[in-house]
Coordinates of C-alpha atoms in Angstrom, one line a residue:
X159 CA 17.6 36.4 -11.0
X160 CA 20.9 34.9 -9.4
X161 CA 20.4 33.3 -6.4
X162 CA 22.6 31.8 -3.7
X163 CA 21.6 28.9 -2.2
X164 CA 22.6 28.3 1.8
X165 CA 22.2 26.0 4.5
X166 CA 19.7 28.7 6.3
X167 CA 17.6 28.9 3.0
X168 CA 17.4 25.4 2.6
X169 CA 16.5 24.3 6.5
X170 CA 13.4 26.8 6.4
X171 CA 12.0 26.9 3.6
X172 CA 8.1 26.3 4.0
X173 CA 9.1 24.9 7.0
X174 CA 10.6 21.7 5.4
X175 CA 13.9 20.5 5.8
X176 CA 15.0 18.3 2.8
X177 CA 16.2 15.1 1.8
X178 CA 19.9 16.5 0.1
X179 CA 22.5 17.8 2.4
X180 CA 22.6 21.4 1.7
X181 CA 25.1 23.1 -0.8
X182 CA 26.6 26.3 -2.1
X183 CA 25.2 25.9 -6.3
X184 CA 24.9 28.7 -7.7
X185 CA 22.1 29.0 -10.5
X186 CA 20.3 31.5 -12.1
X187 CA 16.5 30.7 -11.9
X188 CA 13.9 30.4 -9.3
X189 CA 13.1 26.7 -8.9
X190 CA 9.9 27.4 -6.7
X191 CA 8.3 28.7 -10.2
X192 CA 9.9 26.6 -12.4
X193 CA 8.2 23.0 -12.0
X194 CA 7.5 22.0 -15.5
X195 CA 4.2 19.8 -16.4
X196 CA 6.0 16.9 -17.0
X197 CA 9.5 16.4 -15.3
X198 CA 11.3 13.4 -14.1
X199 CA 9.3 13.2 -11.0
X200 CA 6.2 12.4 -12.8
X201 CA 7.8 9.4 -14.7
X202 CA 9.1 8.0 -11.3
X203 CA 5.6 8.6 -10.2
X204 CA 4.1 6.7 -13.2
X205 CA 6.0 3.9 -13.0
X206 CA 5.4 3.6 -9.6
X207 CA 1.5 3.6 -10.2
X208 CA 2.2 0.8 -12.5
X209 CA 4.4 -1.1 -10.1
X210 CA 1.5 -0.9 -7.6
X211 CA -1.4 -1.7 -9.9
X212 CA 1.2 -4.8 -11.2
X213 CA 1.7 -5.8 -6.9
X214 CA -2.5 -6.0 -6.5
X215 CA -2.4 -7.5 -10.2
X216 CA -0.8 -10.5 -8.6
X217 CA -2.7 -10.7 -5.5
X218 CA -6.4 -10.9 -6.6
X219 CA -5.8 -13.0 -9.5
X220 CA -5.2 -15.8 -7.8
X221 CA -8.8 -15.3 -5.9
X222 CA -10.6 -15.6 -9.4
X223 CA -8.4 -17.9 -11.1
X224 CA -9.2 -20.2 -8.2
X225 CA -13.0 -20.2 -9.0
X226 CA -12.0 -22.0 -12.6
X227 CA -9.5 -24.2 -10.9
X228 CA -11.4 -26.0 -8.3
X229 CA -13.4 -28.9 -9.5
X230 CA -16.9 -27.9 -7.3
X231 CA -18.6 -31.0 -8.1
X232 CA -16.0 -33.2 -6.5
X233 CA -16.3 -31.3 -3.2
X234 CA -19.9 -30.1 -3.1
X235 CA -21.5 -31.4 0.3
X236 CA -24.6 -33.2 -0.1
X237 CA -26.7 -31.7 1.8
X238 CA -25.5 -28.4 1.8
X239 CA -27.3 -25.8 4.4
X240 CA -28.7 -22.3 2.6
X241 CA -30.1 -19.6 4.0
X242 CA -33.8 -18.3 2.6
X243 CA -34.1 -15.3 5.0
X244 CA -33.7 -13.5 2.2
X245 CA -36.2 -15.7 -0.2
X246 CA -35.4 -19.4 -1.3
X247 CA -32.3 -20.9 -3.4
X248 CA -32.7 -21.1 -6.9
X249 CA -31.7 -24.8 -7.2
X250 CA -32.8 -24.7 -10.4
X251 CA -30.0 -22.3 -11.7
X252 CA -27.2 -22.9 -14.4
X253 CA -24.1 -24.3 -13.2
X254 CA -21.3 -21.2 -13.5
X255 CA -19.9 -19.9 -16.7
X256 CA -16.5 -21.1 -15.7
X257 CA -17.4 -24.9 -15.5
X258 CA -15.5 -26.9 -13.2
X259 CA -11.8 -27.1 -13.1
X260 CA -9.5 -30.1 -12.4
X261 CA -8.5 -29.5 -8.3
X262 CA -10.9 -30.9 -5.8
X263 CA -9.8 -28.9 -3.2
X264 CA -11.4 -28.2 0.0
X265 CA -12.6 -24.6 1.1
X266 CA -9.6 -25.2 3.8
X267 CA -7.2 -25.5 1.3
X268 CA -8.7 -22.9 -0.7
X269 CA -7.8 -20.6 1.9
X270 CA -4.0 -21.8 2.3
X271 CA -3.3 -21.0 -1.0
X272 CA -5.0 -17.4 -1.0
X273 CA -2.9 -17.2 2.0
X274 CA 0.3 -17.7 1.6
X275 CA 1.0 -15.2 -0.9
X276 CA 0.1 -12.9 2.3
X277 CA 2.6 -15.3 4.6
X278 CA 5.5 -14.1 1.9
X279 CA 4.4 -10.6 1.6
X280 CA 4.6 -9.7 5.7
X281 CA 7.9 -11.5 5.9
X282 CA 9.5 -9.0 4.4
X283 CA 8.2 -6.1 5.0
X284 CA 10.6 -5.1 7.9
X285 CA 13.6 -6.3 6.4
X286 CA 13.5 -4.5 3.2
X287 CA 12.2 -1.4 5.0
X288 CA 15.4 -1.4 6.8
X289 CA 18.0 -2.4 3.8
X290 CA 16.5 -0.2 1.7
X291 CA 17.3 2.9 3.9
X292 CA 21.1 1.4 4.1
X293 CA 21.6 0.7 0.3
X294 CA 18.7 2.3 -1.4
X295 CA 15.1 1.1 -2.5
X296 CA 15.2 0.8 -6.4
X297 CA 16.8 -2.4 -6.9
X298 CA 14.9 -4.1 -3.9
X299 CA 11.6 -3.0 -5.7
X300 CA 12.9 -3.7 -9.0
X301 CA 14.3 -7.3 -8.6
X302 CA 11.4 -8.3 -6.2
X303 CA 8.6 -6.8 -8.3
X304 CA 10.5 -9.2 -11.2
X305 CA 10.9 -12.2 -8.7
X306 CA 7.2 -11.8 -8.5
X307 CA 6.5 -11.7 -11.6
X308 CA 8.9 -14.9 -13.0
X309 CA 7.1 -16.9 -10.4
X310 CA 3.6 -16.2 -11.7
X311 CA 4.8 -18.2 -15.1
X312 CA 5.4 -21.0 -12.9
X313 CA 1.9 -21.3 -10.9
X314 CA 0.8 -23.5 -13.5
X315 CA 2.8 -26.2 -13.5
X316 CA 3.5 -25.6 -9.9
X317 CA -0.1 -26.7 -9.4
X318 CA 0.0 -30.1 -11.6
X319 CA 3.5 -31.0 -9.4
X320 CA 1.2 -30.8 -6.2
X321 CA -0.6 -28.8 -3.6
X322 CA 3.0 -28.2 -1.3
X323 CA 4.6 -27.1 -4.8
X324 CA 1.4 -24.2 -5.5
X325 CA 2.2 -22.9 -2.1
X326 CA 5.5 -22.8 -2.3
X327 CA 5.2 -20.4 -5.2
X328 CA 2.8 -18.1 -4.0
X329 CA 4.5 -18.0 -0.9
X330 CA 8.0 -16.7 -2.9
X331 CA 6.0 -14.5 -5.1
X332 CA 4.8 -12.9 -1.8
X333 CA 8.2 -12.4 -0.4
X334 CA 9.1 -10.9 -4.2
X335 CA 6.0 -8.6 -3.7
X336 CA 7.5 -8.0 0.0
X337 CA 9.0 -4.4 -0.9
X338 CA 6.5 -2.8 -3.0
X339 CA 5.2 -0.8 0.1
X340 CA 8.4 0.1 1.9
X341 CA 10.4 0.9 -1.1
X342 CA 7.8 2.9 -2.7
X343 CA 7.3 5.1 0.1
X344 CA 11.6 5.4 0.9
X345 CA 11.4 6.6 -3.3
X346 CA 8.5 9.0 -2.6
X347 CA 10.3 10.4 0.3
X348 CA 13.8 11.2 -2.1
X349 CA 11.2 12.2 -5.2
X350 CA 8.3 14.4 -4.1
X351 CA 8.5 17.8 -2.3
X352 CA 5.8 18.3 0.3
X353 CA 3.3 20.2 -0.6
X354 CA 2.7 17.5 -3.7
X355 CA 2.8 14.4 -1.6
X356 CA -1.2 14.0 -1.2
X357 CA -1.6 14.3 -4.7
X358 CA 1.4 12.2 -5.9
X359 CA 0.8 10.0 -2.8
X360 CA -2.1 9.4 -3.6
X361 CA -2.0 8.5 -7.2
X362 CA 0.5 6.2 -7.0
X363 CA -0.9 4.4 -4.1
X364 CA -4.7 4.4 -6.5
X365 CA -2.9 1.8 -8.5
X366 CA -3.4 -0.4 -6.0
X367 CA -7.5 -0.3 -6.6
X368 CA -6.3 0.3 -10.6
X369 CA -5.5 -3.2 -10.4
X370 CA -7.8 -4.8 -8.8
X371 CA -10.2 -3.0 -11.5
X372 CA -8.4 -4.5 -14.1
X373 CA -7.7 -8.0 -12.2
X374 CA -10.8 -8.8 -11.8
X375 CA -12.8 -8.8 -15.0
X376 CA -9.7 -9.5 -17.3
X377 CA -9.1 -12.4 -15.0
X378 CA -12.6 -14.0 -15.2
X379 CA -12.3 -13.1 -18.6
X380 CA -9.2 -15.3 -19.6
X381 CA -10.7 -18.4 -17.1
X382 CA -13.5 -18.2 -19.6
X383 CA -11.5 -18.1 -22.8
X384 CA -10.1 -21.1 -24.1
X385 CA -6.7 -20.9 -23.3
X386 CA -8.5 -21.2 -19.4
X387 CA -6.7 -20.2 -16.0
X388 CA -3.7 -20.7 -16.9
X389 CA -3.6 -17.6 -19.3
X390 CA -4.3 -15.3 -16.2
X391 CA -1.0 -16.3 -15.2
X392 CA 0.7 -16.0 -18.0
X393 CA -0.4 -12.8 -19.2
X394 CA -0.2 -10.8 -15.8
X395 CA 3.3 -12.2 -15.3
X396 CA 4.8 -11.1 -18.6
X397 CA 3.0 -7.8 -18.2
X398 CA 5.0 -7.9 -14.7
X399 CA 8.3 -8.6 -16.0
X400 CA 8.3 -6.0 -19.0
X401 CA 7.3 -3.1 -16.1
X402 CA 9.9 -4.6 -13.9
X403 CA 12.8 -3.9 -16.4
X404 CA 11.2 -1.0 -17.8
X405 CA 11.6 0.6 -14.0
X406 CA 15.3 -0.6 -13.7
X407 CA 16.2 0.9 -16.7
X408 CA 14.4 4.0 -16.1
X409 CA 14.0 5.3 -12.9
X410 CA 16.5 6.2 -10.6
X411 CA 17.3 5.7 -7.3
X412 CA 16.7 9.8 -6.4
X413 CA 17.3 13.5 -8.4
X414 CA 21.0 13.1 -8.0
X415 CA 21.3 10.4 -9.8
X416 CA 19.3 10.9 -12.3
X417 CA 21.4 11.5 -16.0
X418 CA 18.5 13.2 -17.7
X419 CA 16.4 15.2 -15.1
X420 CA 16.8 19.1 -15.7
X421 CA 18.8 21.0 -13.2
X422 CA 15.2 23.2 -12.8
X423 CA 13.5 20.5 -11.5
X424 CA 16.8 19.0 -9.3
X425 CA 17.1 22.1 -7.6
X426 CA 13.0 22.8 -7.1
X427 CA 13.0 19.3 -5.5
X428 CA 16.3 19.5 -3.4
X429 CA 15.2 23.3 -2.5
X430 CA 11.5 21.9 -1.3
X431 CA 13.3 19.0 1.0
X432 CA 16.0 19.2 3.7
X433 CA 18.2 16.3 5.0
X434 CA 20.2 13.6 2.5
X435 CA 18.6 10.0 2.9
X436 CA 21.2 9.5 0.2
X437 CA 24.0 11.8 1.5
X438 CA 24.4 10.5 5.0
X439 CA 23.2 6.9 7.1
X440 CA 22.1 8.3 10.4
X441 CA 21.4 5.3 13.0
X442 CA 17.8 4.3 13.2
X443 CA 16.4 6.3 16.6
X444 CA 14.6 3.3 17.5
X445 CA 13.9 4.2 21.0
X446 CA 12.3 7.2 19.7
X447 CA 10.2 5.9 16.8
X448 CA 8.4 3.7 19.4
X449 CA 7.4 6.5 21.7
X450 CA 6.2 8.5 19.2
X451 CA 2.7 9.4 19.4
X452 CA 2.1 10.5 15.8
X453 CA 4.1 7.2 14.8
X454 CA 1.3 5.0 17.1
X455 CA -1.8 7.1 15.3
X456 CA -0.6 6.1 12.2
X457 CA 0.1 2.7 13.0
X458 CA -3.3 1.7 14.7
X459 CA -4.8 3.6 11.6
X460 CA -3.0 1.5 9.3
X461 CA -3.7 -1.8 11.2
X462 CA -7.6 -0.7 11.6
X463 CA -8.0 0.1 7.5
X464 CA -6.3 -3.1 7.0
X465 CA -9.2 -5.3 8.9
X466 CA -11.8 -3.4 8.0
X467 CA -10.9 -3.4 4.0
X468 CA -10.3 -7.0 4.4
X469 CA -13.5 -7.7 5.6
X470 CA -14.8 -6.3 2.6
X471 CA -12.3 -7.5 0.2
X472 CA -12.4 -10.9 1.2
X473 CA -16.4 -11.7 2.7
X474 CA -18.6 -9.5 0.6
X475 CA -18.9 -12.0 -2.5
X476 CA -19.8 -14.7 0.3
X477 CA -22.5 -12.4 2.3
X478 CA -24.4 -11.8 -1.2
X479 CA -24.1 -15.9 -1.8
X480 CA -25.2 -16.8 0.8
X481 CA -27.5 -14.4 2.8
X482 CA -28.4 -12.3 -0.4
X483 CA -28.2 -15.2 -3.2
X484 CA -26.5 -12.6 -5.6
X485 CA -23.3 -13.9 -6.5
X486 CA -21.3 -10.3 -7.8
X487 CA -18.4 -13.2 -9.4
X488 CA -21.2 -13.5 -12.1
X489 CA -20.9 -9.2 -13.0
X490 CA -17.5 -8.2 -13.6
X491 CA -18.3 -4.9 -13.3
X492 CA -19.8 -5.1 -10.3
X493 CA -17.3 -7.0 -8.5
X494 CA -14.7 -3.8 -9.4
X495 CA -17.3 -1.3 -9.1
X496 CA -16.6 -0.5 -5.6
X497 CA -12.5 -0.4 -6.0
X498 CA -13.7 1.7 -9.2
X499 CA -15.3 3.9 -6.6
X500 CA -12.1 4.1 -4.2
X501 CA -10.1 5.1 -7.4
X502 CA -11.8 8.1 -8.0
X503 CA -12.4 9.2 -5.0
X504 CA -9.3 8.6 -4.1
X505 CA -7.6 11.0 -7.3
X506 CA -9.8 13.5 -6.3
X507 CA -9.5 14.2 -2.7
X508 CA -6.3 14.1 -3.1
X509 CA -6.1 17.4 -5.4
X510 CA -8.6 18.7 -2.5
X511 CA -6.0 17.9 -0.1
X512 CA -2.9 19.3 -2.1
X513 CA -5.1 22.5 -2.9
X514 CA -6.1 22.8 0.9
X515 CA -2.1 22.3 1.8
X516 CA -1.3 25.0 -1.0
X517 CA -3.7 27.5 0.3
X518 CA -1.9 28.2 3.0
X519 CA -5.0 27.8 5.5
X520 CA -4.5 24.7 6.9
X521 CA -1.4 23.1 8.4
X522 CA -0.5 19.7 7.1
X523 CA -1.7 18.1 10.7
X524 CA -5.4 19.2 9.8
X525 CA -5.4 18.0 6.4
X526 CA -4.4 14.5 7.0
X527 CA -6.8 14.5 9.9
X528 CA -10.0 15.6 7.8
X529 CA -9.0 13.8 4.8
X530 CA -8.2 10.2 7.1
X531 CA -11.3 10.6 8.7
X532 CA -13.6 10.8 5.8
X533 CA -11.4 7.9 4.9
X534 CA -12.4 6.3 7.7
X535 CA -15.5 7.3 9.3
X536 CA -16.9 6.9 5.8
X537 CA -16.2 3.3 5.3
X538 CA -17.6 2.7 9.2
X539 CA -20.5 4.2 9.0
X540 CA -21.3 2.4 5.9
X541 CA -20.7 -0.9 6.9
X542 CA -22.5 -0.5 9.9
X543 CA -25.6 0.6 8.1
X544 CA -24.9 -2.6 5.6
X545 CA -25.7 -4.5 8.5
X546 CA -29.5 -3.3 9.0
X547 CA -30.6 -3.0 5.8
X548 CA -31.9 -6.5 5.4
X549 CA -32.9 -8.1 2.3
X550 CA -32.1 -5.1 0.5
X551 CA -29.7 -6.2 -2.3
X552 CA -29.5 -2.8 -4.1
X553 CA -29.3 -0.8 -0.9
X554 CA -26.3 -3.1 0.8
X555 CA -24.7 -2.9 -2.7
X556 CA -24.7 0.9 -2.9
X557 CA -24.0 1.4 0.9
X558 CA -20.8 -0.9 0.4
X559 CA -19.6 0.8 -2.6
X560 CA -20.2 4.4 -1.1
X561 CA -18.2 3.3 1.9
X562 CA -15.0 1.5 -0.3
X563 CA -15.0 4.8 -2.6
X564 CA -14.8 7.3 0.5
X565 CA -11.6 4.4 1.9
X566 CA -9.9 6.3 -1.0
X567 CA -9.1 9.5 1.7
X568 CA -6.9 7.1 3.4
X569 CA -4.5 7.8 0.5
X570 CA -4.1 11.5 1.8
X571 CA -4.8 10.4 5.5
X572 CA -2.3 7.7 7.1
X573 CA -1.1 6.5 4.4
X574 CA 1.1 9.4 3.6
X575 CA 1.8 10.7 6.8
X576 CA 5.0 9.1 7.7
X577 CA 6.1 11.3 5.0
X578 CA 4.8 14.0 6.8
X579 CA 6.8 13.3 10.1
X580 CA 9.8 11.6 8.6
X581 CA 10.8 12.2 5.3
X582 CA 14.2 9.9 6.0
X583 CA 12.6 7.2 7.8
X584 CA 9.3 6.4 6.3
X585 CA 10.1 3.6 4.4
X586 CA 11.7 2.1 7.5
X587 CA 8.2 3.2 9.4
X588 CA 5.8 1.6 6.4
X589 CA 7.3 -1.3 6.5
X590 CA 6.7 -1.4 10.3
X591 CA 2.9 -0.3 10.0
X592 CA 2.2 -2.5 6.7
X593 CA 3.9 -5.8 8.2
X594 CA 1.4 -5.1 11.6
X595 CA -1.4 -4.0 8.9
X596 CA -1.5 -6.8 7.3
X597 CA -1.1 -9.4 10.4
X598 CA -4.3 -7.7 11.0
X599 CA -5.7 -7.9 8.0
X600 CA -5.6 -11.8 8.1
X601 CA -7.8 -11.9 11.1
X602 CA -10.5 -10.2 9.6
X603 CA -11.4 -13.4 7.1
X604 CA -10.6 -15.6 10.4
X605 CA -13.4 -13.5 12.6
X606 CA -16.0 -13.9 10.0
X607 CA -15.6 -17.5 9.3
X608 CA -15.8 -18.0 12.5
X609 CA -19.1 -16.0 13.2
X610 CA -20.7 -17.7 10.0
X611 CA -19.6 -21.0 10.3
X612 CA -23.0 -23.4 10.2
X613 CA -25.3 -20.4 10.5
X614 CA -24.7 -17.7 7.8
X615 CA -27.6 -15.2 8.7
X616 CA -28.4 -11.8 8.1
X617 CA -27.8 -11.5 12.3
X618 CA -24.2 -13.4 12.1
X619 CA -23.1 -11.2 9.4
X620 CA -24.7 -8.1 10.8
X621 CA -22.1 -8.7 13.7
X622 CA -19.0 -9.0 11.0
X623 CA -20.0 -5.9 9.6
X624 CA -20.9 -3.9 12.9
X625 CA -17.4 -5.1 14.2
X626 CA -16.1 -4.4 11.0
X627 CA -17.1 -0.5 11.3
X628 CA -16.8 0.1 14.7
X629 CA -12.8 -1.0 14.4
X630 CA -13.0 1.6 11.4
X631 CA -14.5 4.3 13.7
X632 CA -12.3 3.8 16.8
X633 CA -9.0 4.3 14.9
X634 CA -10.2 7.3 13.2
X635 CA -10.6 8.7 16.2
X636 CA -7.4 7.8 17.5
X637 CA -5.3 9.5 14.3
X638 CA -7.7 12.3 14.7
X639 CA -6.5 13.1 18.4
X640 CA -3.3 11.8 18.3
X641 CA -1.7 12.4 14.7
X642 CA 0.6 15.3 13.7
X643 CA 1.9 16.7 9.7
X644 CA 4.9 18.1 11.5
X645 CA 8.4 16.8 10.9
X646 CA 8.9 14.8 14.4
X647 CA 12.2 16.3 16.4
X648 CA 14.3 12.8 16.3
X649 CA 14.4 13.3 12.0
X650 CA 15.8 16.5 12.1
X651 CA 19.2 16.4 10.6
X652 CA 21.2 18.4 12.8
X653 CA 20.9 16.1 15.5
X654 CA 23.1 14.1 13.3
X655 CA 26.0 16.5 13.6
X656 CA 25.6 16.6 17.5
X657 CA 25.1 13.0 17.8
X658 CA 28.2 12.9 15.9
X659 CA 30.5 15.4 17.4
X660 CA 29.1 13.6 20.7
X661 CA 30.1 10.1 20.1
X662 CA 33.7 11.4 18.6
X663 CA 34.3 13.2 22.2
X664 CA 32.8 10.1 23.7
X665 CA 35.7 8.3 21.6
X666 CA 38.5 11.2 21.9
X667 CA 37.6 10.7 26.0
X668 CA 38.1 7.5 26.4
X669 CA 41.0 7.1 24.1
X670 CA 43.2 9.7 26.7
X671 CA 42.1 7.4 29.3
X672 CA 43.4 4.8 27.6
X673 CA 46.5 6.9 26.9
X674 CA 47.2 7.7 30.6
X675 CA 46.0 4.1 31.9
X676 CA 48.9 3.0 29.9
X677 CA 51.5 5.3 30.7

């Protein structure tokens, strides 16, 4: 059948109003039937899986490699202080499979150096939101993934230099790592028509625990082998830089640019969105982002699963050290069993949530409430329980790892959702939420040392978990009451033209004053 597309067709279809300025093609095929299993779409979603697994690649490597860098002899207190709440240290024990390395190191230094990757990474968060809505996202994400990348080769040698040199690195492999969020959610927003964004959302955003399943092990594996730490290094960084030229060479910046995509799937993708990131530059309506309601509820959920995952991230190994005296470094498996956990869940709800979407029963404000809040209220409740069960290693194990794998709904929740309410400026929105996310984020391993330091008791880290959960709990809340699916008023394009035609009578105005002044 010949159809006609027009501006009318294109600004209401399913309600959505899409990312291409309308135009008068003709072609002779119905795009909403025509999507194909595997179009271009799906590769750009692929390799941005990869780039994602690649960015949390080279962020928790670093916390195992560490382990096999540090000589722990050299900085071993003498009398250190161990809890036996939970039954009596086994001084007895081997020393750990991974020897001692050549770093004497402090625990405060330690920390530095886990850190400043993070210092880099929130630097540039903003910035490369907002460049990448003026000149495009792929070569930010490209170049920076590869900066990334390059620099992991030299954390090496960096180390042997000196302790200023190591920081200095991870610190620029941070800022390199700096636009995997915001670019990858400005590409999303060009790539993916609505009613596939939870399930293509999600998936791409599941690389993120992909990696740190695949970090984890492979990296204690390599400290272990003979060609030690460094090989962590060396390996993850030239897997890096082959993806990072791979996705330079291969995806493109959005369907219109693309040489190879079929004209099916360019028009079912231009026909599902409305309103050209890459056709026009609208100014940024600042003033209305920040009094944006459904903007706040996402960015207090953002900033709240930020704390609470990096409470978990970061301070479960040490709770089972020191309260529990089960050390999950020495189990692989273990250690990645709860990301393993958010992965999954994560890949599933999201079909639920695309399925739920597709059904036409539910409005794309209820879905991302339900699915945040079992995102959210999940992980809460089970940290919260974590914290009574005692001496219970099994029980806090399973509790933990039920709570990280329901985390996964955040994926189809928040995380998402400035799609949802603006398709044109969610990468400038991300980078806004993930730069205050992860700010937040850092104070989580700050609380917790704090409560534990000289007294690390089942009661002291009762309190980082309650706090843990009930910050996990409130901001549910919030995005449940206050979040919206809806397309928010100041990203609909047609205030362009009138913004437009506003400014040029503003302009035509004064310039007859002018005119007459003169005269």
């Amino acid at each position: 059948m010949c159809a006609v597309r027009n501006s009318s067709e294109d600004r209401n279809h399913n309600g959505y109003i899409t990312v291409f300025n309308p135009t008068t093609e003709t072609y002779h095929f119905d795009p909403s039937k025509s999507k194909g299993w595997i179009g271009s779409r799906h590769v750009v979603t692929f390799m941005l899986f990869l780039g994602m697994a690649n960015a949390y690649v080279m962020r928790t490597n670093m916390s195992v490699a560490i382990v096999a860098m540090v000589d722990h002899d050299a900085i071993a207190p003498e009398n250190p202080e161990i809890d036996e709440e939970c039954g009596a240290y086994n001084a007895t024990k081997p020393p750990m499979d991974n020897g001692n390395g050549e770093f004497a190191w402090e625990a405060d230094k330690q920390s530095l150096i886990l850190s400043s990757f993070f210092y880099g990474y929130v630097v540039t968060q903003i910035p490369f939101g907002i460049l990448s809505k003026k000149f495009g996202a792929l070569w930010f994400l490209g170049v920076g993934m590869l900066i990334n990348s390059v620099f992991a080769f030299l954390v090496p040698v960096s180390a042997h230099w000196g302790f200023g040199w190591l920081l200095a690195c991870r610190f620029i492999q941070g800022l390199g790592e700096g636009p995997i969020v915001p670019c990858t959610h400005a590409l999303l927003a060009k790539w993916i028509p609505p009613n596939e964004r939870s399930r293509m959302g999600a998936f791409v955003y599941a690389g993120a625990q992909f990696g740190t399943v695949i970090s984890m092990p492979l990296s204690g594996l390599l400290s272990d082998s003979s060609l030690r730490w460094p090989s962590v290094f060396y390996v993850f960084g030239a897997i890096g830089t082959i993806w990072s030229i791979l996705f330079l060479l291969f995806v493109f910046e959005d369907p219109e640019r693309h040489p190879r995509i079929s004209d099916e799937e360019k028009h079912y993708i231009k026909k599902s969105l409305w309103g050209a990131a890459n056709a026009t530059s609208p100014p940024i309506p600042w003033k209305s982002i920040v009094t944006s309601l459904p903007f706040w509820a996402i960015l207090i959920a953002h900033m709240g699963h930020n704390y609470g995952y990096e409470t978990l991230m970061t301070e479960l190994p040490s709770y089972m050290n020191q309260v529990l005296h089960f050390s999950l470094k020495s189990n692989g498996f273990l250690s990645a069993l709860p990301y393993l956990a958010m992965w999954i869940f994560s890949i599933f709800i999201s079909h639920v949530a695309d399925w739920m979407l597709t059904s036409g029963r539910f409005s794309h404000t209820v879905v991302r409430k339900v699915i945040n809040g079992i995102g959210q209220f999940g992980p809460g409740i089970a940290l919260i329980a974590a914290a009574f069960t005692g001496c219970d290693r099994w029980l806090t194990v399973g509790l933990l790892t039920v709570g990280v794998g329901l985390n996964g709904g955040i994926y189809s929740g928040f995380k998402v959702n400035h799609l949802d309410i603006s398709p044109r400026f969610a990468g400038i929105l991300m980078a806004f939420t993930n730069c205050l996310a992860n700010l937040a984020g850092l104070l989580a391993p700050l609380y917790a040392g704090y409560m534990v330091k000289g007294q690390p008791t089942l009661k002291q880290w009762g309190k980082v978990f309650v706090t843990a959960g009930g910050v996990y709990i409130v901001v549910a809340t919030i995005f449940a009451i206050f979040a919206s699916g809806d397309r928010q008023p100041w990203d609909n394009p047609d205030n362009d033209e009138k913004t437009e035609q506003t400014r040029s009578a503003e302009n035509g105005e004064n310039h007859t004053n002018v005119q007459v002044t003169e005269t």
